[in-house]
mmCIF file of C-alpha atoms in Angstrom:
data_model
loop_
_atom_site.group_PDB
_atom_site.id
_atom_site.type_symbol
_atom_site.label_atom_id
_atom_site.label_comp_id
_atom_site.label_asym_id
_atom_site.label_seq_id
_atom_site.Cartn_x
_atom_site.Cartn_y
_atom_site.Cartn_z
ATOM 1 C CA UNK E 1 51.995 -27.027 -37.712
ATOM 2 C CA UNK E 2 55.301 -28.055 -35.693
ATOM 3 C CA UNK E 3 56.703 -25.226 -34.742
ATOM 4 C CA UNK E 4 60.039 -26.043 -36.390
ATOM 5 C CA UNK E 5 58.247 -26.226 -39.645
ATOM 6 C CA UNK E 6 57.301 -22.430 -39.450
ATOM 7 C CA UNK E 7 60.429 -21.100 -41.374
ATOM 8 C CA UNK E 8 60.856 -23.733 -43.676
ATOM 9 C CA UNK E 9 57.050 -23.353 -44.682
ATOM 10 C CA UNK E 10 57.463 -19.503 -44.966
ATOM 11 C CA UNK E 11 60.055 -19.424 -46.771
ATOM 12 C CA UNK E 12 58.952 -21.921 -49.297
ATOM 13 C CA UNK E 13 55.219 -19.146 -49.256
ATOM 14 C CA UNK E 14 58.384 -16.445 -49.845
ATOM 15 C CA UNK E 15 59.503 -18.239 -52.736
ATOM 16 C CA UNK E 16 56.157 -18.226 -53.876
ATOM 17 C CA UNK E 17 55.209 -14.980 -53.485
ATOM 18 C CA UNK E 18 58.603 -13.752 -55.515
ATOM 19 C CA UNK E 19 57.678 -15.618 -58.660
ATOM 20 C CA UNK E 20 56.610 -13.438 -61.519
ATOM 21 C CA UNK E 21 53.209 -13.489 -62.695
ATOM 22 C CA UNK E 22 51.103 -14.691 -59.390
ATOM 23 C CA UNK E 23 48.080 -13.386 -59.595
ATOM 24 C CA UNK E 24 46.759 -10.533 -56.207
ATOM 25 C CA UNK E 25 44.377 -13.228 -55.213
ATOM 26 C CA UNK E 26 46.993 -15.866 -54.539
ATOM 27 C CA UNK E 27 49.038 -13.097 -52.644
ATOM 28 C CA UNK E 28 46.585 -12.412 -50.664
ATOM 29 C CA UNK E 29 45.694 -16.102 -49.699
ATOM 30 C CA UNK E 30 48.959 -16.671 -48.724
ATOM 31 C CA UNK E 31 50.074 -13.717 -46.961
ATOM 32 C CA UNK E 32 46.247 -14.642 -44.787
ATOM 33 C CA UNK E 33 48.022 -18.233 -44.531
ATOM 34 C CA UNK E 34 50.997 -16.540 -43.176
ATOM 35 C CA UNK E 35 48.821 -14.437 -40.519
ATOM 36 C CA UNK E 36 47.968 -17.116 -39.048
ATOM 37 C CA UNK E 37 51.418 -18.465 -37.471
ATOM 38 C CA UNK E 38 51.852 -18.219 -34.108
ATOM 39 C CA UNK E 39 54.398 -15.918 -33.025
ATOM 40 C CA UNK E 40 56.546 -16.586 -29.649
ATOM 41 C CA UNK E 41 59.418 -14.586 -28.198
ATOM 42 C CA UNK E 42 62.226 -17.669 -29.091
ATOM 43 C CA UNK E 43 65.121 -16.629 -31.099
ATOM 44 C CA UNK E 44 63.921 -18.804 -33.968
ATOM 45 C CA UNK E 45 60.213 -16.827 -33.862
ATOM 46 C CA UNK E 46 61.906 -13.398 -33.594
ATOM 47 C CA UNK E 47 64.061 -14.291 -36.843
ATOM 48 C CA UNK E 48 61.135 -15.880 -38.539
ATOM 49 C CA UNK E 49 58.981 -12.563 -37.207
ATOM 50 C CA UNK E 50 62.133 -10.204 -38.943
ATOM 51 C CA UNK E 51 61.763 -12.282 -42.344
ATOM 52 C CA UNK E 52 57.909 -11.859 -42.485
ATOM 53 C CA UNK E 53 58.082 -8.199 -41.643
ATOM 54 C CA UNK E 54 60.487 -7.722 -44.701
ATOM 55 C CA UNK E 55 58.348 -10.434 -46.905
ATOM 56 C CA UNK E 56 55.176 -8.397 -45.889
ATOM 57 C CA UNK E 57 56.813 -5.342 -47.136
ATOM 58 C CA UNK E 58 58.540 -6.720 -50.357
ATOM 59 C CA UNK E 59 54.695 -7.707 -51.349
ATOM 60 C CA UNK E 60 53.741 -3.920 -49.877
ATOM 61 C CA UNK E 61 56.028 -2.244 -52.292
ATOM 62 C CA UNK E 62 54.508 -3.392 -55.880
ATOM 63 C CA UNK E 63 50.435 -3.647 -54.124
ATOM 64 C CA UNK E 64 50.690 -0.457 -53.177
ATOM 65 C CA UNK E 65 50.563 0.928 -56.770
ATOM 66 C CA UNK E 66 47.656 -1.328 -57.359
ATOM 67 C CA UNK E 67 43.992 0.287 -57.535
ATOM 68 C CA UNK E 68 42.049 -2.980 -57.157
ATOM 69 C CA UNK E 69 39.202 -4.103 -54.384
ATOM 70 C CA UNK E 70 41.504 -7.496 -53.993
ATOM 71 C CA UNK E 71 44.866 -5.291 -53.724
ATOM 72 C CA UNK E 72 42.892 -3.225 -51.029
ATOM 73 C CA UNK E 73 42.183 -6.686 -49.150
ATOM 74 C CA UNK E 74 46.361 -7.700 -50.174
ATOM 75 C CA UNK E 75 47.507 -4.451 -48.290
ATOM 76 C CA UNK E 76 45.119 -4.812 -45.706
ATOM 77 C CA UNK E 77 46.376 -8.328 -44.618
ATOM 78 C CA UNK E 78 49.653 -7.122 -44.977
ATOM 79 C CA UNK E 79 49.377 -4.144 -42.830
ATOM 80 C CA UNK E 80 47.650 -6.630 -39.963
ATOM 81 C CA UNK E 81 50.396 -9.018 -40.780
ATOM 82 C CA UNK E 82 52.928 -6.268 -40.137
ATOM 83 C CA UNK E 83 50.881 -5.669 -37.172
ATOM 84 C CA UNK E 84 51.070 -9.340 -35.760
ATOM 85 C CA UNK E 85 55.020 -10.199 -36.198
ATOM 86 C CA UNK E 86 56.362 -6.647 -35.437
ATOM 87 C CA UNK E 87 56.221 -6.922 -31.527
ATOM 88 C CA UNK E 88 58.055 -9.881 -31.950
ATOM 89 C CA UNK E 89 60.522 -8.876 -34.357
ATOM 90 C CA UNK E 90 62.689 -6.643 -32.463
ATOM 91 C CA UNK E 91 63.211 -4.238 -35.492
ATOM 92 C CA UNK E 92 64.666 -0.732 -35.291
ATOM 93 C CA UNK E 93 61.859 1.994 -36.056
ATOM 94 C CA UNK E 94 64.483 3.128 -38.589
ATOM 95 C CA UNK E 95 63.536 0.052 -40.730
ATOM 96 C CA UNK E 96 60.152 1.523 -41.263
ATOM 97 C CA UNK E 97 61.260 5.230 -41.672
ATOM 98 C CA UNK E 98 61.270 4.501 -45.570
ATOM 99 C CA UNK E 99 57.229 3.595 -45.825
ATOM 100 C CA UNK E 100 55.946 6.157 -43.364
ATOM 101 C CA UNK E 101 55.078 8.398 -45.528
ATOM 102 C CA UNK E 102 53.485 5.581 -47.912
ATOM 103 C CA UNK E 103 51.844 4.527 -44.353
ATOM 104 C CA UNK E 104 50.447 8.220 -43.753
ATOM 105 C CA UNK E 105 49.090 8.501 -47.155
ATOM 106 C CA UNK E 106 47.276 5.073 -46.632
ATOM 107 C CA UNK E 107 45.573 6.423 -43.696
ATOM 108 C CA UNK E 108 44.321 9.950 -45.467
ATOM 109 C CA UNK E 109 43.023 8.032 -48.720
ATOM 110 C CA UNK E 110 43.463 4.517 -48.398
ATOM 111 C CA UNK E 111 40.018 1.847 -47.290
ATOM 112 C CA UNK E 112 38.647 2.160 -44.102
ATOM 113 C CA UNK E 113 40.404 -0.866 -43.296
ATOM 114 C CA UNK E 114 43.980 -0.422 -44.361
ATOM 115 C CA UNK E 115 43.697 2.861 -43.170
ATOM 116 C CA UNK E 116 43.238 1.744 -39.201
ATOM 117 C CA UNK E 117 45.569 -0.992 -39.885
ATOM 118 C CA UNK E 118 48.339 1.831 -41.369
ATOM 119 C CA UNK E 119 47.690 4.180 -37.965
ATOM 120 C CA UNK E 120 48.126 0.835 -35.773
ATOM 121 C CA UNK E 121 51.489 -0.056 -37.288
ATOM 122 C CA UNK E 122 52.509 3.456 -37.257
ATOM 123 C CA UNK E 123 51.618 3.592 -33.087
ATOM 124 C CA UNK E 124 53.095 0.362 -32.573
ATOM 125 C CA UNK E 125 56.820 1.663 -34.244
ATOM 126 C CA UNK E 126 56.316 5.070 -32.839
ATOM 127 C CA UNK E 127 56.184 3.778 -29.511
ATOM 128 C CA UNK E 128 59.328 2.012 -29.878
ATOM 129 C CA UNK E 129 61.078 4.960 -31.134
ATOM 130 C CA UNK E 130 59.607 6.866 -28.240
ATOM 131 C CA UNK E 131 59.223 9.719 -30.763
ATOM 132 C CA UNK E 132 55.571 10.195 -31.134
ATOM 133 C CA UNK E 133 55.043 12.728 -34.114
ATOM 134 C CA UNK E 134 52.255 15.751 -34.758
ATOM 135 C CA UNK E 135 51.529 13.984 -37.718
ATOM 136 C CA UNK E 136 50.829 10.616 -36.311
ATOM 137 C CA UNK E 137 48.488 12.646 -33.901
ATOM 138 C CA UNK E 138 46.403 14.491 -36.385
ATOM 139 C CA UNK E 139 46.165 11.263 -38.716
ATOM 140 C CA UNK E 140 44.630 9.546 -35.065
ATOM 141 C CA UNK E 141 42.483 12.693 -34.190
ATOM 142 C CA UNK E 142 41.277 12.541 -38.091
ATOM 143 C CA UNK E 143 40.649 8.977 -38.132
ATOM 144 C CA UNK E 144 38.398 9.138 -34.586
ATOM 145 C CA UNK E 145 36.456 11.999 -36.089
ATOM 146 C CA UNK E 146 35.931 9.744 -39.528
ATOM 147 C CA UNK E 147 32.226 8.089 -39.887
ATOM 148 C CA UNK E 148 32.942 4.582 -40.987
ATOM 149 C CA UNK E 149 34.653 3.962 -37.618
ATOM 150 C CA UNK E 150 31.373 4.716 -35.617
ATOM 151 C CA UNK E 151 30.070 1.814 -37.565
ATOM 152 C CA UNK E 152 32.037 -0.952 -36.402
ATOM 153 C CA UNK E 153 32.216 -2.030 -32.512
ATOM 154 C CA UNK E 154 35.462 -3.858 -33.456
ATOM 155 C CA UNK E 155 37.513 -1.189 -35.086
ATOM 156 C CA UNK E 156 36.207 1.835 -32.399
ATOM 157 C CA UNK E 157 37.693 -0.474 -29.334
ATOM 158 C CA UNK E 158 41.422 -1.139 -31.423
ATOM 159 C CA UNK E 159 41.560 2.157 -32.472
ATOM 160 C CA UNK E 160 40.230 3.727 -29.008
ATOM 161 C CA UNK E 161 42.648 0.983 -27.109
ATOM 162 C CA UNK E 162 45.267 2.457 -29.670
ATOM 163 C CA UNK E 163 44.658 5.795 -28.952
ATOM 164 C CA UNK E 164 44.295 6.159 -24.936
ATOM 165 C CA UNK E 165 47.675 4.161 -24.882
ATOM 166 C CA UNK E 166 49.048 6.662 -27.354
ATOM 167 C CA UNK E 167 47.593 9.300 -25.566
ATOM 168 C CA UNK E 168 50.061 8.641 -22.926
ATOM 169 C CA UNK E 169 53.279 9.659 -24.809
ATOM 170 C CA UNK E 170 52.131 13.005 -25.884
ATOM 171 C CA UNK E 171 54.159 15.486 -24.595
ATOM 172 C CA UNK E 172 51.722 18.253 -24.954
ATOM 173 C CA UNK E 173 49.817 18.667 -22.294
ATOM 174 C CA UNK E 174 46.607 20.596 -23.913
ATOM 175 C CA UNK E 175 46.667 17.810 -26.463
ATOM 176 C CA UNK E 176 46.433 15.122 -24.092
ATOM 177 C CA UNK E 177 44.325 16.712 -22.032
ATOM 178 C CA UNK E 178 41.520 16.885 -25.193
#
């Protein structure tokens, strides 16, 4: 796709998306068609990585409420979405202060999935805020002790990558020491 065609095309997917009565599996193909733009750090990417941050939460709000296997894929994209434009989007970490504690609930009782996508967008604004919580800590500590993770190679090296660099910006010393 040109790359000046990236905000026209997401914002017609936008338009889309806001229509009433579009079914989960149709929000979930296009927020994966969405995942796969390529990001730069241009002033036109950053804007276009600010509007799919808020589009990708606009769709978060009503999924979340959702108990389906396809909303569990739709808030799993989402979250990796998130994941994908945030470092480009030079938001505030106050933006996502409002759906941390939807975020922290995802990774106690959510899929295995959204769950280690929820603690990797919760590192990745913490880190930015430079204010590294308790609570972000024992969701991490929780999450490397869970089973499903030794069972995928993939999700042990983001989640161990996530954590050693993490690991870093405790201040307690005992706690980064263990």
């Amino acid at each position: 796709m040109h790359p000046r065609m990236k905000t026209v095309v997401a914002k017609e997917v936008h338009h889309m998306l806001s229509r009433p009565n579009v079914g989960l599996r149709a929000q979930y193909t296009a927020v994966c068609f969405l995942n796969q733009f390529e990001l730069s750090r241009s002033d036109e990417d950053k804007a276009l990585a600010r509007r799919l941050v808020d589009m990708y939460f606009q769709c978060f709000e009503t999924v979340v409420k959702s108990d389906t296997e396809v909303a569990s894929k739709l808030l799993s994209a989402l979250l990796s979405g998130v994941n994908r434009a945030h470092p480009f989007a030079d938001m505030q970490a106050s933006f996502f202060d409002k759906y941390s504690a939807t975020l922290f609930k995802m990774i106690h009782t959510g899929t295995f999935n959204c769950s280690v996508q929820a603690l990797l967008l919760l590192c990745q604004v913490l880190e930015t805020s430079e204010a590294v919580s308790d609570r972000f800590f024992r969701a991490l500590y929780e999450k490397l002790l869970d089973p499903e993770l030794h069972g995928s190679s993939k999700q042990v090296t983001m989640v161990l990558r996530r954590c050693l660099a993490t690991t870093v910006l405790n201040v307690h010393v005992s706690r980064r020491r263990g």
